[in-house]
Each structure stands twice: as structure tokens, then as C-alpha cells.
CSV table of C-alpha atoms and ligand atoms in Angstrom, one decimal:
chain,number,residue,atom,x,y,z
F,243,MET,CA,0.2,-16.8,6.8
F,244,ALA,CA,2.5,-17.3,9.9
F,245,LEU,CA,4.2,-19.8,8.1
F,246,LEU,CA,4.8,-17.6,4.8
F,247,GLU,CA,5.9,-14.8,7.0
F,248,GLY,CA,8.3,-16.6,9.1
F,249,ALA,CA,6.2,-15.6,12.3
F,250,GLU,CA,5.1,-17.3,15.5
F,251,ASP,CA,1.6,-16.9,14.9
F,252,ALA,CA,-1.0,-14.9,13.0
F,253,VAL,CA,-4.5,-13.6,13.6
F,254,ALA,CA,-7.1,-12.6,10.7
F,255,PHE,CA,-9.7,-10.0,10.8
F,256,ALA,CA,-12.6,-8.7,8.8
F,257,SER,CA,-10.6,-6.3,6.8
F,258,GLY,CA,-7.0,-4.5,6.3
F,259,MET,CA,-8.3,-1.6,8.5
F,260,ALA,CA,-9.4,-4.0,11.2
F,261,ALA,CA,-5.8,-5.4,11.2
F,262,VAL,CA,-4.4,-2.1,11.2
F,263,SER,CA,-6.6,-0.6,13.7
F,264,ALA,CA,-6.3,-3.8,16.2
F,265,VAL,CA,-2.5,-3.5,16.2
F,266,LEU,CA,-2.4,0.1,17.0
F,267,LEU,CA,-5.1,-0.1,19.6
F,268,THR,CA,-3.5,-3.1,21.2
F,269,LEU,CA,0.2,-1.9,21.3
F,270,LEU,CA,-0.9,1.9,22.3
F,271,GLN,CA,-2.6,3.7,24.8
F,272,GLN,CA,-3.7,7.2,26.0
F,273,GLY,CA,-0.6,9.5,26.5
F,274,ASP,CA,1.7,7.2,23.8
F,275,HIS,CA,3.2,8.5,20.7
F,276,LEU,CA,3.6,6.8,17.4
F,277,LEU,CA,6.0,7.7,14.1
F,278,VAL,CA,4.1,7.3,10.9
F,279,ALA,CA,4.9,7.6,7.4
F,280,ARG,CA,4.0,10.8,5.6
F,281,GLY,CA,2.7,8.4,2.8
F,282,LEU,CA,0.1,5.9,3.9
F,283,TYR,CA,-3.2,4.4,2.5
F,284,GLY,CA,-5.8,7.0,3.1
F,285,CYS,CA,-8.0,5.2,5.7
F,286,SER,CA,-4.4,4.3,7.8
F,287,HIS,CA,-3.7,8.0,7.7
F,288,SER,CA,-7.0,9.0,9.0
F,289,LEU,CA,-7.2,6.6,11.9
F,290,VAL,CA,-3.9,7.9,13.1
F,291,THR,CA,-4.4,11.6,12.1
F,292,GLU,CA,-8.0,11.7,13.4
F,293,GLN,CA,-9.2,8.6,15.1
F,294,LEU,CA,-6.2,7.8,17.8
F,295,PRO,CA,-6.0,11.5,18.9
F,296,ARG,CA,-9.3,11.2,20.3
F,297,PHE,CA,-8.1,8.6,22.5
F,298,GLY,CA,-5.0,10.6,23.8
F,299,ILE,CA,-2.7,9.0,21.1
F,300,GLU,CA,-0.3,11.5,19.5
F,301,PHE,CA,1.7,11.2,16.3
F,302,THR,CA,4.4,12.3,13.9
F,303,GLU,CA,4.6,12.0,10.3
F,304,VAL,CA,8.1,11.4,9.2
F,305,ASP,CA,10.0,10.2,6.1
F,306,PHE,CA,11.6,6.8,6.6
F,307,SER,CA,14.2,7.5,4.0
F,308,GLN,CA,15.7,10.1,6.3
F,309,LEU,CA,16.6,8.4,9.1
F,310,ASP,CA,18.1,11.3,11.0
F,311,GLN,CA,14.8,13.1,10.5
F,312,VAL,CA,13.3,10.0,12.4
F,313,VAL,CA,15.6,9.7,15.3
F,314,GLU,CA,15.0,13.8,16.0
F,315,ALA,CA,11.1,12.9,16.2
F,316,ILE,CA,11.4,10.5,18.6
F,317,ARG,CA,9.8,11.3,21.9
F,318,PRO,CA,10.2,10.0,25.5
F,319,ASN,CA,6.5,8.5,25.0
F,320,THR,CA,7.0,7.1,21.5
F,321,ARG,CA,6.1,3.5,21.4
F,322,LEU,CA,6.1,2.4,17.7
F,323,VAL,CA,7.0,3.2,14.1
F,324,LEU,CA,4.1,2.1,11.5
F,325,LEU,CA,5.1,2.2,7.6
F,326,GLU,CA,4.3,0.6,4.4
F,327,THR,CA,6.9,-0.5,1.8
F,328,PRO,CA,6.0,0.2,-0.9
F,329,VAL,CA,4.1,2.7,-0.5
F,330,ASN,CA,0.4,3.3,-1.6
F,331,PRO,CA,0.0,4.8,-4.0
F,332,HIS,CA,3.5,6.3,-5.4
F,333,LEU,CA,5.4,3.2,-4.4
F,334,GLN,CA,8.2,5.1,-2.0
F,335,VAL,CA,10.6,2.0,-0.9
F,336,PHE,CA,12.2,1.9,2.5
F,337,ASP,CA,15.1,-0.2,3.7
F,338,LEU,CA,13.6,-2.5,6.2
F,339,ASP,CA,17.0,-3.4,7.6
F,340,ARG,CA,17.8,0.1,8.7
F,341,ILE,CA,14.4,0.9,10.2
F,342,ALA,CA,14.3,-2.2,12.2
F,343,LEU,CA,17.7,-1.4,13.6
F,344,LEU,CA,16.9,2.1,14.4
F,345,ALA,CA,13.6,1.2,16.2
F,346,ARG,CA,15.3,-1.8,18.4
F,347,GLN,CA,18.3,0.8,19.4
F,348,HIS,CA,15.5,3.0,20.9
F,349,GLU,CA,13.2,0.3,22.2
F,350,LEU,CA,10.1,1.1,19.8
F,351,LEU,CA,7.9,-1.6,18.2
F,352,SER,CA,8.2,-1.8,14.4
F,353,VAL,CA,5.2,-2.4,12.2
F,354,VAL,CA,5.1,-2.9,8.4
F,355,ASP,CA,2.1,-3.3,6.1
F,356,ASN,CA,3.2,-5.6,3.8
F,357,THR,CA,0.0,-5.6,1.6
F,358,PHE,CA,1.5,-4.4,-1.6
F,359,MET,CA,4.1,-6.8,-1.7
F,360,THR,CA,2.8,-10.3,0.1
F,361,PRO,CA,5.3,-12.5,1.9
F,362,LEU,CA,6.3,-14.2,-1.5
F,363,LEU,CA,8.0,-10.9,-2.2
F,364,GLN,CA,9.2,-9.6,0.9
F,365,ARG,CA,9.4,-10.6,4.3
F,366,PRO,CA,9.7,-8.0,6.8
F,367,LEU,CA,10.1,-10.0,9.7
F,368,SER,CA,13.4,-11.4,8.3
F,369,HIS,CA,14.8,-7.9,8.2
F,370,GLY,CA,14.1,-7.3,12.0
F,371,ILE,CA,10.9,-5.8,11.9
F,372,ASP,CA,8.5,-6.9,14.7
F,373,VAL,CA,4.6,-7.0,13.6
F,374,VAL,CA,3.7,-7.3,9.8
F,375,LEU,CA,-0.1,-7.0,8.5
F,376,HIS,CA,-1.8,-7.2,5.4
F,377,SER,CA,-4.8,-6.4,3.6
F,378,ALA,CA,-5.8,-9.7,2.5
F,379,THR,CA,-8.5,-8.1,0.4
F,380,LYS,CA,-5.8,-7.4,-2.1
F,381,TYR,CA,-3.2,-10.3,-3.7
F,382,LEU,CA,-3.7,-12.6,-0.8
F,383,ASN,CA,-7.4,-13.4,-2.2
F,384,GLY,CA,-6.5,-12.0,-5.9
F,385,HIS,CA,-10.0,-12.0,-6.9
F,386,GLY,CA,-11.6,-8.9,-5.6
F,387,ASP,CA,-14.6,-10.9,-3.8
F,388,VAL,CA,-13.4,-10.7,-0.4
F,389,ILE,CA,-12.4,-8.0,2.5
F,390,ALA,CA,-10.2,-9.1,5.0
F,391,GLY,CA,-7.1,-8.7,6.8
F,392,VAL,CA,-4.3,-10.6,9.0
F,393,VAL,CA,-1.7,-9.7,11.4
F,394,CYS,CA,1.6,-11.9,11.9
F,395,GLY,CA,4.1,-11.8,14.5
F,396,GLN,CA,5.3,-13.0,18.1
F,397,ALA,CA,2.8,-15.3,19.8
F,398,GLU,CA,2.3,-13.5,23.1
F,399,LEU,CA,1.5,-10.2,21.3
F,400,MET,CA,-0.7,-12.5,18.6
F,401,ALA,CA,-2.5,-13.8,21.9
F,402,ARG,CA,-3.5,-10.4,23.0
F,403,LEU,CA,-4.8,-9.4,19.5
F,404,ARG,CA,-6.8,-12.4,19.4
F,405,GLY,CA,-7.9,-12.8,23.1
F,406,GLU,CA,-8.7,-8.9,23.5
F,407,ILE,CA,-8.8,-6.7,20.5
F,408,ARG,CA,-10.8,-9.1,18.2
F,409,LYS,CA,-12.9,-10.6,20.8
F,410,ASP,CA,-13.9,-7.4,22.4
F,411,PHE,CA,-13.9,-5.2,18.8
F,412,GLY,CA,-15.3,-8.0,17.0
F,413,ALA,CA,-13.7,-7.5,14.1
F,414,VAL,CA,-13.7,-11.4,13.0
F,415,LEU,CA,-13.3,-12.9,9.8
F,416,SER,CA,-16.3,-15.1,8.3
F,417,PRO,CA,-15.4,-18.7,8.0
F,418,HIS,CA,-16.4,-18.7,4.4
F,419,ASP,CA,-14.1,-15.6,3.5
F,420,ALA,CA,-11.0,-17.4,5.6
F,421,TRP,CA,-11.8,-20.4,3.0
F,422,LEU,CA,-12.0,-18.1,-0.2
F,423,ILE,CA,-8.7,-16.8,0.7
F,424,LEU,CA,-7.0,-20.1,1.3
F,425,ARG,CA,-7.9,-21.0,-2.0
F,426,GLY,CA,-6.9,-17.7,-3.4
F,427,LEU,CA,-3.4,-18.5,-1.7
F,428,LYS,CA,-3.2,-21.6,-3.7
F,429,THR,CA,-2.4,-19.6,-6.9
F,430,LEU,CA,-0.5,-16.6,-5.3
F,431,ALA,CA,2.8,-17.5,-6.7
F,432,VAL,CA,1.8,-17.9,-10.2
F,433,ARG,CA,-0.5,-14.8,-10.3
F,434,LEU,CA,2.1,-12.7,-8.7
F,435,GLU,CA,4.8,-13.5,-11.5
F,436,ARG,CA,2.2,-12.2,-14.1
F,437,HIS,CA,1.5,-9.3,-12.0
F,438,CYS,CA,5.2,-8.1,-12.0
F,439,ALA,CA,6.0,-9.2,-15.4
F,440,ASN,CA,3.1,-7.1,-16.8
F,441,ALA,CA,4.1,-4.3,-13.9
F,442,LEU,CA,7.3,-4.0,-15.5
F,443,ALA,CA,6.5,-3.9,-19.1
F,444,VAL,CA,3.5,-1.4,-18.7
F,445,ALA,CA,6.2,0.8,-16.4
F,446,GLN,CA,8.6,0.3,-19.3
F,447,PHE,CA,6.1,1.5,-22.0
F,448,LEU,CA,4.9,4.6,-20.0
F,449,GLN,CA,8.3,5.8,-19.3
F,450,ALA,CA,9.1,5.8,-22.7
F,451,HIS,CA,5.5,7.5,-23.5
F,452,PRO,CA,5.9,11.4,-24.6
F,453,GLY,CA,2.5,12.2,-22.6
F,454,VAL,CA,3.8,10.9,-19.2
F,455,GLU,CA,5.9,12.9,-16.9
F,456,ARG,CA,6.9,10.5,-14.6
F,457,VAL,CA,6.6,6.7,-14.0
F,458,PHE,CA,6.8,5.1,-10.6
F,459,TYR,CA,7.8,1.5,-10.1
F,460,PRO,CA,10.5,-0.1,-7.8
F,461,GLY,CA,11.4,-2.6,-10.7
F,462,LEU,CA,12.4,0.5,-13.0
F,463,ALA,CA,15.9,1.4,-12.5
F,464,GLY,CA,16.7,4.8,-11.0
F,465,HIS,CA,13.4,4.2,-8.9
F,466,ALA,CA,14.4,5.3,-5.3
F,467,GLY,CA,14.9,1.8,-3.6
F,468,SER,CA,15.0,0.0,-6.7
F,469,GLU,CA,18.5,-1.3,-5.4
F,470,LEU,CA,16.6,-3.3,-2.6
F,471,ILE,CA,15.1,-5.8,-5.3
F,472,GLY,CA,17.0,-8.8,-5.0
F,473,GLN,CA,17.8,-7.8,-1.3
F,474,GLN,CA,14.6,-7.2,0.5
F,475,MET,CA,12.0,-7.4,-2.3
F,476,ALA,CA,11.8,-10.2,-4.7
F,477,ALA,CA,10.4,-8.3,-7.5
F,478,GLY,CA,8.6,-4.6,-8.1
F,479,GLY,CA,5.4,-5.7,-7.3
F,480,GLY,CA,2.0,-5.4,-9.5
F,481,VAL,CA,1.3,-1.7,-9.0
F,482,VAL,CA,2.3,1.0,-11.2
F,483,ALA,CA,1.9,4.9,-10.5
F,484,LEU,CA,2.3,7.6,-13.1
F,485,GLU,CA,2.3,11.6,-13.3
F,486,LEU,CA,0.7,12.8,-16.6
F,487,LYS,CA,1.7,16.0,-18.6
F,488,GLY,CA,-1.3,18.2,-17.6
F,489,ASP,CA,-3.5,18.8,-14.8
F,490,TYR,CA,-6.1,17.2,-12.8
F,491,ALA,CA,-8.5,17.0,-15.7
F,492,ASP,CA,-6.0,15.3,-17.8
F,493,ALA,CA,-5.5,12.8,-15.2
F,494,LEU,CA,-9.3,12.2,-15.0
F,495,ALA,CA,-9.5,12.0,-18.9
F,496,PHE,CA,-6.8,9.5,-18.9
F,497,ALA,CA,-8.5,7.2,-16.3
F,498,ASP,CA,-12.0,7.5,-17.9
F,499,GLY,CA,-10.1,6.8,-21.5
F,500,LEU,CA,-9.0,3.3,-20.2
F,501,LYS,CA,-11.1,0.8,-21.7
F,502,LEU,CA,-9.7,-2.7,-20.2
F,503,PHE,CA,-8.7,-1.1,-17.0
F,504,THR,CA,-11.7,-0.7,-14.8
F,505,LEU,CA,-12.2,2.5,-13.0
F,506,ALA,CA,-12.1,1.6,-9.3
F,507,VAL,CA,-10.2,1.3,-6.0
F,508,SER,CA,-8.6,-1.8,-4.8
F,509,LEU,CA,-5.7,-3.7,-6.3
F,510,GLY,CA,-4.4,-7.4,-6.6
F,511,ASP,CA,-7.4,-8.4,-8.4
F,512,ALA,CA,-7.1,-10.5,-11.8
F,513,GLU,CA,-8.4,-7.6,-13.6
F,514,SER,CA,-6.6,-4.5,-14.1
F,515,LEU,CA,-7.9,-1.3,-12.3
F,516,VAL,CA,-7.1,2.6,-12.6
F,517,GLN,CA,-7.8,5.1,-10.1
F,518,HIS,CA,-7.1,8.7,-9.1
F,519,PRO,CA,-5.4,8.5,-5.5
F,520,ALA,CA,-6.1,12.3,-4.8
F,521,SER,CA,-9.7,12.2,-5.6
F,522,MET,CA,-10.6,8.6,-4.4
F,523,THR,CA,-8.1,6.1,-2.1
F,524,HIS,CA,-6.2,9.4,-0.8
F,525,SER,CA,-9.3,11.5,-0.5
F,526,PRO,CA,-9.1,11.7,3.5
F,527,TYR,CA,-5.9,13.4,3.2
F,528,GLU,CA,-6.3,17.3,3.8
F,529,PRO,CA,-4.5,19.1,0.4
F,530,GLU,CA,-1.4,20.1,2.6
F,531,ALA,CA,-0.9,16.9,3.8
F,532,ARG,CA,-1.5,15.4,0.4
F,533,ARG,CA,1.2,17.3,-1.0
F,534,ARG,CA,3.6,16.8,1.8
F,535,ALA,CA,2.9,12.9,1.1
F,536,GLY,CA,4.1,13.4,-2.4
F,537,ILE,CA,0.5,12.7,-3.9
F,538,SER,CA,-0.2,15.0,-6.6
F,539,ASP,CA,-3.3,15.9,-8.6
F,540,THR,CA,-2.1,14.6,-12.0
F,541,LEU,CA,-1.2,11.1,-10.0
F,542,VAL,CA,-2.8,8.0,-11.3
F,543,ARG,CA,-2.5,4.6,-9.9
F,544,LEU,CA,-2.6,1.4,-12.1
F,545,ALA,CA,-3.3,-2.2,-10.5
F,546,ILE,CA,-2.0,-4.2,-13.1
F,547,GLY,CA,-4.2,-7.5,-13.3
F,548,LEU,CA,-3.5,-10.9,-15.1
F,549,GLU,CA,-4.6,-10.0,-18.7
F,550,HIS,CA,-2.5,-10.5,-21.8
F,551,VAL,CA,0.5,-7.7,-21.8
F,552,ASP,CA,-0.1,-6.5,-25.4
F,553,ASP,CA,-4.0,-5.5,-24.7
F,554,LEU,CA,-3.0,-3.8,-21.4
F,555,LEU,CA,-0.1,-1.7,-23.5
F,556,ALA,CA,-2.9,-1.3,-26.2
F,557,ASP,CA,-5.4,0.4,-23.8
F,558,LEU,CA,-2.7,2.2,-22.3
F,559,ALA,CA,-1.4,3.8,-25.7
F,560,GLN,CA,-5.0,4.7,-27.0
F,561,ALA,CA,-6.0,6.5,-23.5
F,562,LEU,CA,-2.9,8.4,-24.2
F,563,GLU,CA,-3.4,9.6,-27.5
F,564,PRO,CA,-2.7,13.5,-27.5
F,565,ASN,CA,-6.1,14.6,-28.1
F,566,ARG,CA,-8.1,12.3,-26.0
F,567,VAL,CA,-5.7,13.5,-23.1
F,568,SER,CA,-5.8,17.1,-23.6
F,569,SER,CA,-9.7,17.5,-24.4
F,570,GLY,CA,-11.0,14.4,-22.4
F,571,ALA,CA,-13.8,14.5,-25.1
F,572,PRO,CA,-13.4,11.6,-27.5
F,573,PRO,CA,-12.0,12.2,-30.6
F,574,ALA,CA,-14.5,13.6,-33.4
F,575,GLY,CA,-17.3,11.3,-34.4
F,576,GLU,CA,-16.4,8.6,-31.7
F,577,VAL,CA,-19.3,7.6,-29.6
F,578,ARG,CA,-18.5,6.8,-25.8
Z,222,3LM,C1,-6.8,1.0,-1.7
Z,222,3LM,N1,-6.3,-0.1,-0.1
Z,222,3LM,O1,-7.5,0.6,-3.0
Z,222,3LM,P1,-9.1,-3.2,3.7
Z,222,3LM,N2,-3.3,-1.5,3.7
Z,222,3LM,C2,-3.0,-1.0,2.6
Z,222,3LM,C3,-4.0,-0.8,1.9
Z,222,3LM,O2,-3.9,-0.3,0.4
Z,222,3LM,C4,-5.3,-0.9,2.1
Z,222,3LM,C5,-5.7,-1.1,3.5
Z,222,3LM,C6,-4.5,-1.2,4.2
Z,222,3LM,C7,-7.2,0.2,-0.9
Z,222,3LM,C8,-8.4,0.2,-0.8
Z,222,3LM,S1,-10.2,2.2,-1.2
Z,222,3LM,C9,-11.5,2.3,-0.1
Z,222,3LM,C10,-9.8,0.5,-1.4
Z,222,3LM,C11,-1.7,-0.7,2.2
Z,222,3LM,C12,-6.6,-0.7,1.5
Z,222,3LM,C13,-7.0,-1.5,4.3
Z,222,3LM,O3,-9.5,-2.6,4.9
Z,222,3LM,O4,-9.1,-4.6,3.5
Z,222,3LM,O5,-9.7,-2.2,2.3
Z,222,3LM,O6,-7.2,-2.8,3.7
Z,222,3LM,O7,-5.6,1.3,-2.1
């Protein structure tokens, strides 16, 4: 992973959250403050907003697309900035060159969660970011059967992660799981090609569908940050999010109505997965914080797998049939 990310060294952990917490517990101490993106994976959000304050570490949530706001939020005890790009679950994209420069100008360390892209689609260190981390549970493994994390960066910092936090907190990765991810990495390039091609086709299909209010996919023209494709991102990735026309129940009925997509959290697997962030991955968010993070009740997240694109589009089409979405009940006479 150090080679792929262009880093001096890398350290493996028992999960993505073990990697996120190890970085923050190594770089921060009591009295410190960090700037964190409003939209983050649910458990990363609760780690920063609920766990770290117990150790006297403060935070401010900011929108990293509004850099003047970010500068205003910097305090004398601010030590680092933490963000994901694209953001889980609505895929907002941030300009890493500009964020890395801002952090450097204010002597802040910059930490980017690159789980949704992998180093094959985006290399944050090459944009001046200090630390990059991954939930290897997702694309790096690619088969939904391992939980793991990895952090990449300067050798001195990686030595502290390995020699202090991982050793004493114990979030080590099992040798067998390390072997499984090494195996997954062999097929990462071809899997990402299919994930990205399928995701673009799904995003275009949904964008044209009358039952869909809005589609979020960095590979779609008009998506905020899509101009960074080709500069910062090699492609849009394998996750698509959408907002349905309707309400909370309609979003659940749509997710329930899919047959080929499995209703489950996680992403990056060979199989396509569907989930409802408000009640699943981002349920740790307080409703007000979730609203500020732009995660609505009708937002549905699709982790696009490696199946044949025609099968995926056919499944979406049947689940979006008007009467299925509105009543949630299957059409008359059809037994589930
Ligand atoms: C999910 N995400 O379905 P683990 N960083 C990012 C992530 O998306 C995740 C992690 C870190 C999901 C997990 S919900 C229980 C399933 C951007 C995880 C944490 O600890 O390896 O799961 O990674 O969005």
C-alpha cells in the first residue's frame, strides 16, 4: 500500500475505524482541536464528536468546499484537518490541492480517508496531503469477507502508529486477513474498471428516471467537483447515491424492492449492495447534524458491484415502478 499511495511507509490495522482512531489518537492530545468535514462515515463522525471530547479533544465541523469558512474555524490549538473525498454517503468532492495548501499555510496536518477511491483512482499524498487512510474492508479486499484498515504516510509517523498506538491499543490485523487483502489487490484494477463503468451507467439511468429526484455521482457532468475527474480522480468510483421523489417510506420501499442488490451496509464488494444511510450507516448522526451534513431521509446509497450492467438496470427499473415505490406493497397478486 505504501508503494501504491506513494508513501514512505504504511501500517495495517484490524479495521478502518482502527486506522482512523489510531491516526487521531497519535496526532492529537488533550487540549487539541481538529477541523472535520460535516459529512463523514457515521462511526468516524461519532468518534470525533462523542469519543474524542471525552479525552479533552475538541472539534469543529466545516464544509471543505468553503475554504474561507475553514480558515475562520482555525484556532491556536487546531492541529489537523480530517476529511473524506468523495464523502460517504452523498459523494461530495473536495479539492485536495487547495486543502493541502491551506493546511500547510496554517501548519496543520492533513488526513484524508481515501476508502471510496483507492490509490488506483486518487493519490492524496501526491496533492500534498500528509496522511492517507483506508478501510481495506471495501475495495482493497473486494469480496466482503475481511475487515481491515491501513494508514500511509511519512516513515516517522508510521513508526509511531506501529510502535505506540497499534502495539498498546492492540488493533492488529490478522496474518490471514493480510494475505486475503494481498490477494484482493491482484484484481483491484480490473474490478475498479467494472465498478466505475457499471456505476456511470447506473447514474445515467437514474438521472433520466422520472421517479428519481436527484442523483449523486462524481462521474456525472454537473456533479459538484466532477471537474476534478482527470485531475485528482481518475474516475467517479463505484458508489452512486440518489434521492427519490417521495418520503422516508418510499426510500425504504425502493431499497426493499430491489432483488439483485442486497440490502446491506458496506461497499466495494463483487455484489451490489443498497442501503439507507439515515437509518443505517449514518444512524449515529443526530437528526440536526445529519441535516447539516446533507443526508436526507430519502437518500439511498448504491454500492455498484461487478454484475452485468443490464441486470443491474433491470433490477432498478422494476424497483422504481411507480406503484411499487408509492405503496411499498407489491403489485396486486404478486407474492414476495
Ligand atoms: C459503510 N463504511 O457501509 P471499517 N472510512 C469510510 C468508511 O465508509 C468506513 C470506514 C472508514 C461502512 C461500513 S457500516 C457498519 C459499514 C469512508 C466504513 C470504517 O471499520 O473497516 O468498517 O471502516 O459505509
